[in-house]
PDB file of C-alpha atoms and ligand atoms in Angstrom:
ATOM      1  CA  UNK A   1      98.273  95.442 105.593  1.00 96.00           C
ATOM      2  CA  UNK A   2     101.167  97.033 103.700  1.00 98.00           C
ATOM      3  CA  UNK A   3     102.417 100.473 104.723  1.00 98.00           C
ATOM      4  CA  UNK A   4     104.880 102.712 102.871  1.00 98.00           C
ATOM      5  CA  UNK A   5     106.546 105.775 104.448  1.00 99.00           C
ATOM      6  CA  UNK A   6     107.620 108.453 101.948  1.00 98.00           C
ATOM      7  CA  UNK A   7     109.812 111.573 102.184  1.00 98.00           C
ATOM      8  CA  UNK A   8     112.049 113.391  99.687  1.00 98.00           C
ATOM      9  CA  UNK A   9     115.410 111.646  99.998  1.00 98.00           C
ATOM     10  CA  UNK A  10     114.460 108.454 101.896  1.00 98.00           C
ATOM     11  CA  UNK A  11     117.508 108.976 104.115  1.00 98.00           C
ATOM     12  CA  UNK A  12     116.234 111.116 107.041  1.00 98.00           C
ATOM     13  CA  UNK A  13     112.525 111.050 107.899  1.00 98.00           C
ATOM     14  CA  UNK A  14     110.949 108.036 106.171  1.00 98.00           C
ATOM     15  CA  UNK A  15     113.671 105.579 107.290  1.00 98.00           C
ATOM     16  CA  UNK A  16     112.943 106.708 110.859  1.00 98.00           C
ATOM     17  CA  UNK A  17     109.202 106.307 110.307  1.00 98.00           C
ATOM     18  CA  UNK A  18     109.795 102.801 108.905  1.00 98.00           C
ATOM     19  CA  UNK A  19     112.044 101.801 111.804  1.00 98.00           C
ATOM     20  CA  UNK A  20     109.771 103.259 114.475  1.00 98.00           C
ATOM     21  CA  UNK A  21     106.633 101.593 113.097  1.00 98.00           C
ATOM     22  CA  UNK A  22     108.467  98.256 112.711  1.00 98.00           C
ATOM     23  CA  UNK A  23     109.446  98.453 116.392  1.00 98.00           C
ATOM     24  CA  UNK A  24     105.783  98.805 117.390  1.00 98.00           C
ATOM     25  CA  UNK A  25     104.277  96.133 115.097  1.00 96.00           C
ATOM     26  CA  UNK A  26     104.889  92.663 116.383  1.00 87.00           C
ATOM     27  CA  UNK A  27     103.123  90.675 113.663  1.00 90.00           C
ATOM     28  CA  UNK A  28     104.450  89.485 110.271  1.00 89.00           C
ATOM     29  CA  UNK A  29     101.037  90.297 108.785  1.00 93.00           C
ATOM     30  CA  UNK A  30     102.112  93.916 108.313  1.00 97.00           C
ATOM     31  CA  UNK A  31     104.634  94.905 105.632  1.00 97.00           C
ATOM     32  CA  UNK A  32     106.463  98.191 106.236  1.00 98.00           C
ATOM     33  CA  UNK A  33     108.799  99.927 103.786  1.00 98.00           C
ATOM     34  CA  UNK A  34     109.947 103.435 102.882  1.00 98.00           C
ATOM     35  CA  UNK A  35     110.870 105.375  99.735  1.00 98.00           C
ATOM     36  CA  UNK A  36     111.782 108.873  98.554  1.00 98.00           C
ATOM     37  CA  UNK A  37     110.147 110.909  95.810  1.00 98.00           C
ATOM     38  CA  UNK A  38     113.522 112.168  94.539  1.00 97.00           C
ATOM     39  CA  UNK A  39     115.772 109.142  94.084  1.00 93.00           C
ATOM     40  CA  UNK A  40     118.668 111.518  94.880  1.00 96.00           C
ATOM     41  CA  UNK A  41     120.168 109.123  97.421  1.00 98.00           C
ATOM     42  CA  UNK A  42     119.311 105.804  95.729  1.00 98.00           C
ATOM     43  CA  UNK A  43     121.111 102.880  97.362  1.00 98.00           C
ATOM     44  CA  UNK A  44     122.457 104.920 100.279  1.00 98.00           C
ATOM     45  CA  UNK A  45     122.229 104.132 103.979  1.00 98.00           C
ATOM     46  CA  UNK A  46     120.039 106.398 106.127  1.00 98.00           C
ATOM     47  CA  UNK A  47     121.668 109.689 107.176  1.00 97.00           C
ATOM     48  CA  UNK A  48     124.101 109.107 110.092  1.00 97.00           C
ATOM     49  CA  UNK A  49     122.003 111.451 112.248  1.00 96.00           C
ATOM     50  CA  UNK A  50     118.886 109.326 111.655  1.00 98.00           C
ATOM     51  CA  UNK A  51     120.876 106.182 112.418  1.00 98.00           C
ATOM     52  CA  UNK A  52     122.103 107.807 115.650  1.00 97.00           C
ATOM     53  CA  UNK A  53     118.735 109.014 116.928  1.00 97.00           C
ATOM     54  CA  UNK A  54     117.171 105.647 116.123  1.00 98.00           C
ATOM     55  CA  UNK A  55     119.999 103.840 117.916  1.00 98.00           C
ATOM     56  CA  UNK A  56     119.673 106.025 120.999  1.00 98.00           C
ATOM     57  CA  UNK A  57     116.029 104.963 121.105  1.00 98.00           C
ATOM     58  CA  UNK A  58     116.888 101.259 120.723  1.00 98.00           C
ATOM     59  CA  UNK A  59     116.089 100.952 117.000  1.00 98.00           C
ATOM     60  CA  UNK A  60     118.515  99.717 114.313  1.00 98.00           C
ATOM     61  CA  UNK A  61     117.816 101.148 110.828  1.00 98.00           C
ATOM     62  CA  UNK A  62     121.161 100.242 109.242  1.00 98.00           C
ATOM     63  CA  UNK A  63     119.596  97.494 107.096  1.00 98.00           C
ATOM     64  CA  UNK A  64     117.697 100.130 105.111  1.00 98.00           C
ATOM     65  CA  UNK A  65     118.789 101.526 101.718  1.00 98.00           C
ATOM     66  CA  UNK A  66     117.253 104.510  99.953  1.00 98.00           C
ATOM     67  CA  UNK A  67     115.038 103.866  96.963  1.00 98.00           C
ATOM     68  CA  UNK A  68     112.812 105.990  94.766  1.00 98.00           C
ATOM     69  CA  UNK A  69     109.030 105.921  95.042  1.00 98.00           C
ATOM     70  CA  UNK A  70     107.500 104.275  91.959  1.00 98.00           C
ATOM     71  CA  UNK A  71     104.011 103.976  90.472  1.00 98.00           C
ATOM     72  CA  UNK A  72     103.943 100.238  91.298  1.00 98.00           C
ATOM     73  CA  UNK A  73     104.021 101.256  94.979  1.00 98.00           C
ATOM     74  CA  UNK A  74     100.354 102.178  94.597  1.00 98.00           C
ATOM     75  CA  UNK A  75      99.699  98.490  93.842  1.00 98.00           C
ATOM     76  CA  UNK A  76     102.118  97.116  96.409  1.00 98.00           C
ATOM     77  CA  UNK A  77     100.920  99.140  99.436  1.00 98.00           C
ATOM     78  CA  UNK A  78      97.573  99.814 101.116  1.00 98.00           C
ATOM     79  CA  UNK A  79      98.601 102.983 102.925  1.00 98.00           C
ATOM     80  CA  UNK A  80     101.182 105.535 101.806  1.00 98.00           C
ATOM     81  CA  UNK A  81     102.239 108.066 104.429  1.00 98.00           C
ATOM     82  CA  UNK A  82     103.798 111.332 103.253  1.00 98.00           C
ATOM     83  CA  UNK A  83     106.045 113.200 105.691  1.00 98.00           C
ATOM     84  CA  UNK A  84     105.140 116.662 104.373  1.00 98.00           C
ATOM     85  CA  UNK A  85     102.820 118.452 101.978  1.00 98.00           C
ATOM     86  CA  UNK A  86     105.408 118.565  99.227  1.00 98.00           C
ATOM     87  CA  UNK A  87     105.897 114.785  99.372  1.00 98.00           C
ATOM     88  CA  UNK A  88     102.106 114.413  99.443  1.00 98.00           C
ATOM     89  CA  UNK A  89     101.709 116.505  96.299  1.00 98.00           C
ATOM     90  CA  UNK A  90     104.563 114.727  94.504  1.00 98.00           C
ATOM     91  CA  UNK A  91     102.952 111.349  95.202  1.00 98.00           C
ATOM     92  CA  UNK A  92      99.494 112.530  94.105  1.00 98.00           C
ATOM     93  CA  UNK A  93     101.015 113.912  90.899  1.00 98.00           C
ATOM     94  CA  UNK A  94     101.754 110.371  89.721  1.00 98.00           C
ATOM     95  CA  UNK A  95      98.589 108.722  91.053  1.00 98.00           C
ATOM     96  CA  UNK A  96      96.689 107.012  88.225  1.00 98.00           C
ATOM     97  CA  UNK A  97      93.176 107.115  89.677  1.00 98.00           C
ATOM     98  CA  UNK A  98      91.150 107.802  92.812  1.00 98.00           C
ATOM     99  CA  UNK A  99      92.035 104.400  94.326  1.00 98.00           C
ATOM    100  CA  UNK A 100      95.704 105.433  94.233  1.00 98.00           C
ATOM    101  CA  UNK A 101      94.898 108.864  95.641  1.00 98.00           C
ATOM    102  CA  UNK A 102      92.879 107.466  98.556  1.00 98.00           C
ATOM    103  CA  UNK A 103      95.919 105.537  99.824  1.00 98.00           C
ATOM    104  CA  UNK A 104      97.970 108.688 100.387  1.00 98.00           C
ATOM    105  CA  UNK A 105      97.867 110.275 103.872  1.00 98.00           C
ATOM    106  CA  UNK A 106      99.819 112.894 105.796  1.00 98.00           C
ATOM    107  CA  UNK A 107     101.496 110.962 108.604  1.00 98.00           C
ATOM    108  CA  UNK A 108     101.041 113.616 111.301  1.00 98.00           C
ATOM    109  CA  UNK A 109      97.285 113.504 110.747  1.00 98.00           C
ATOM    110  CA  UNK A 110      97.523 110.276 112.764  1.00 98.00           C
ATOM    111  CA  UNK A 111      98.544 112.316 115.819  1.00 98.00           C
ATOM    112  CA  UNK A 112      97.037 115.708 114.861  1.00 98.00           C
ATOM    113  CA  UNK A 113      93.937 114.842 112.803  1.00 98.00           C
ATOM    114  CA  UNK A 114      93.077 117.077 109.859  1.00 97.00           C
ATOM    115  CA  UNK A 115      95.837 119.595 110.605  1.00 98.00           C
ATOM    116  CA  UNK A 116      98.030 118.516 107.653  1.00 98.00           C
ATOM    117  CA  UNK A 117     101.175 119.269 109.667  1.00 97.00           C
ATOM    118  CA  UNK A 118     104.590 118.643 108.101  1.00 97.00           C
ATOM    119  CA  UNK A 119     107.365 116.559 109.617  1.00 97.00           C
ATOM    120  CA  UNK A 120     110.088 119.222 109.261  1.00 95.00           C
ATOM    121  CA  UNK A 121     112.923 118.293 106.925  1.00 94.00           C
ATOM    122  CA  UNK A 122     115.918 117.919 109.280  1.00 93.00           C
ATOM    123  CA  UNK A 123     118.527 117.477 106.509  1.00 92.00           C
ATOM    124  CA  UNK A 124     119.984 120.975 106.772  1.00 87.00           C
ATOM    125  CA  UNK A 125     119.304 121.339 110.510  1.00 77.00           C
ATOM    126  CA  UNK A 126     121.206 120.166 113.567  1.00 69.00           C
ATOM    127  CA  UNK A 127     120.864 117.014 115.624  1.00 66.00           C
ATOM    128  CA  UNK A 128     118.079 118.618 117.640  1.00 73.00           C
ATOM    129  CA  UNK A 129     115.969 118.520 114.474  1.00 93.00           C
ATOM    130  CA  UNK A 130     116.363 114.749 114.370  1.00 96.00           C
ATOM    131  CA  UNK A 131     115.251 114.367 118.020  1.00 96.00           C
ATOM    132  CA  UNK A 132     112.200 116.439 117.205  1.00 96.00           C
ATOM    133  CA  UNK A 133     111.435 114.361 114.115  1.00 97.00           C
ATOM    134  CA  UNK A 134     111.821 111.156 116.128  1.00 98.00           C
ATOM    135  CA  UNK A 135     109.383 112.371 118.776  1.00 97.00           C
ATOM    136  CA  UNK A 136     106.769 113.418 116.202  1.00 98.00           C
ATOM    137  CA  UNK A 137     107.018 110.152 114.281  1.00 98.00           C
ATOM    138  CA  UNK A 138     106.952 108.097 117.472  1.00 98.00           C
ATOM    139  CA  UNK A 139     103.637 109.644 118.473  1.00 98.00           C
ATOM    140  CA  UNK A 140     102.110 109.185 114.996  1.00 98.00           C
ATOM    141  CA  UNK A 141     103.346 105.570 114.784  1.00 98.00           C
ATOM    142  CA  UNK A 142     101.865 104.766 118.207  1.00 98.00           C
ATOM    143  CA  UNK A 143      98.477 105.692 116.778  1.00 98.00           C
ATOM    144  CA  UNK A 144      99.035 103.798 113.508  1.00 98.00           C
ATOM    145  CA  UNK A 145     100.140 100.691 115.414  1.00 97.00           C
ATOM    146  CA  UNK A 146      97.195 100.748 117.793  1.00 95.00           C
ATOM    147  CA  UNK A 147      94.759 101.020 114.885  1.00 93.00           C
ATOM    148  CA  UNK A 148      96.128  98.088 112.879  1.00 89.00           C
ATOM    149  CA  UNK A 149      96.779  95.468 115.533  1.00 74.00           C
TER     150      UNK A 149
HETATM  151  P1  LIG B 201     114.503 113.300 103.818  1.00 84.18           P
HETATM  152  O1  LIG B 201     115.579 114.480 103.952  1.00 84.18           O
HETATM  153  O2  LIG B 201     113.555 113.700 102.706  1.00 84.18           O
HETATM  154  O3  LIG B 201     113.834 113.296 105.157  1.00 84.18           O
HETATM  155  O4  LIG B 201     115.266 112.034 103.525  1.00 84.18           O
HETATM  156  C1  LIG B 201     116.316 114.952 102.869  1.00 84.18           C
HETATM  157  C2  LIG B 201     117.425 114.252 102.451  1.00 84.18           C
HETATM  158  C3  LIG B 201     118.190 114.736 101.402  1.00 84.18           C
HETATM  159  C4  LIG B 201     117.822 115.912 100.773  1.00 84.18           C
HETATM  160  C5  LIG B 201     116.703 116.608 101.198  1.00 84.18           C
HETATM  161  C6  LIG B 201     115.946 116.123 102.241  1.00 84.18           C
HETATM  162  N1  LIG B 201     118.606 116.420  99.711  1.00 84.18           N
HETATM  163  O5  LIG B 201     118.307 117.513  99.203  1.00 84.18           O
HETATM  164  O6  LIG B 201     119.600 115.769  99.294  1.00 84.18           O
END
């Protein structure tokens, strides 16, 4: 099983989603990565506020570097989780066929099925936004982890 977490910049939400899911999956049989649809922060570390909220929850995400989502990710991953509806649409826009499209899911549907809720973009918000994002992703990743192991 190969799982990709996707947001816009790959510095705030999807690095947290990657780190949180990694912390819950104890087998090497699952590959977990993250990417951003924009490529605006290519090569950068996660946002310091994401690093901090992860650290305060016992998770180190400082080995991650931002990268742009690419078409080959449809071949390299089985499940692609979008953080919000805009990410979801941007990913679907470059899907080549229905197999690609079927891999793309809204991550909060794992905790709130069929509601298509967004993980709010915390980039322009305060630290409280990052705590909120952590809590939402933690709940969704609990459900992902319990389904795949
Ligand atoms: P992310 O947050 O998509 O959760 O990584 C953002 C990071 C950077 C920007 C927007 C959202 N930006 O506009 O640079």
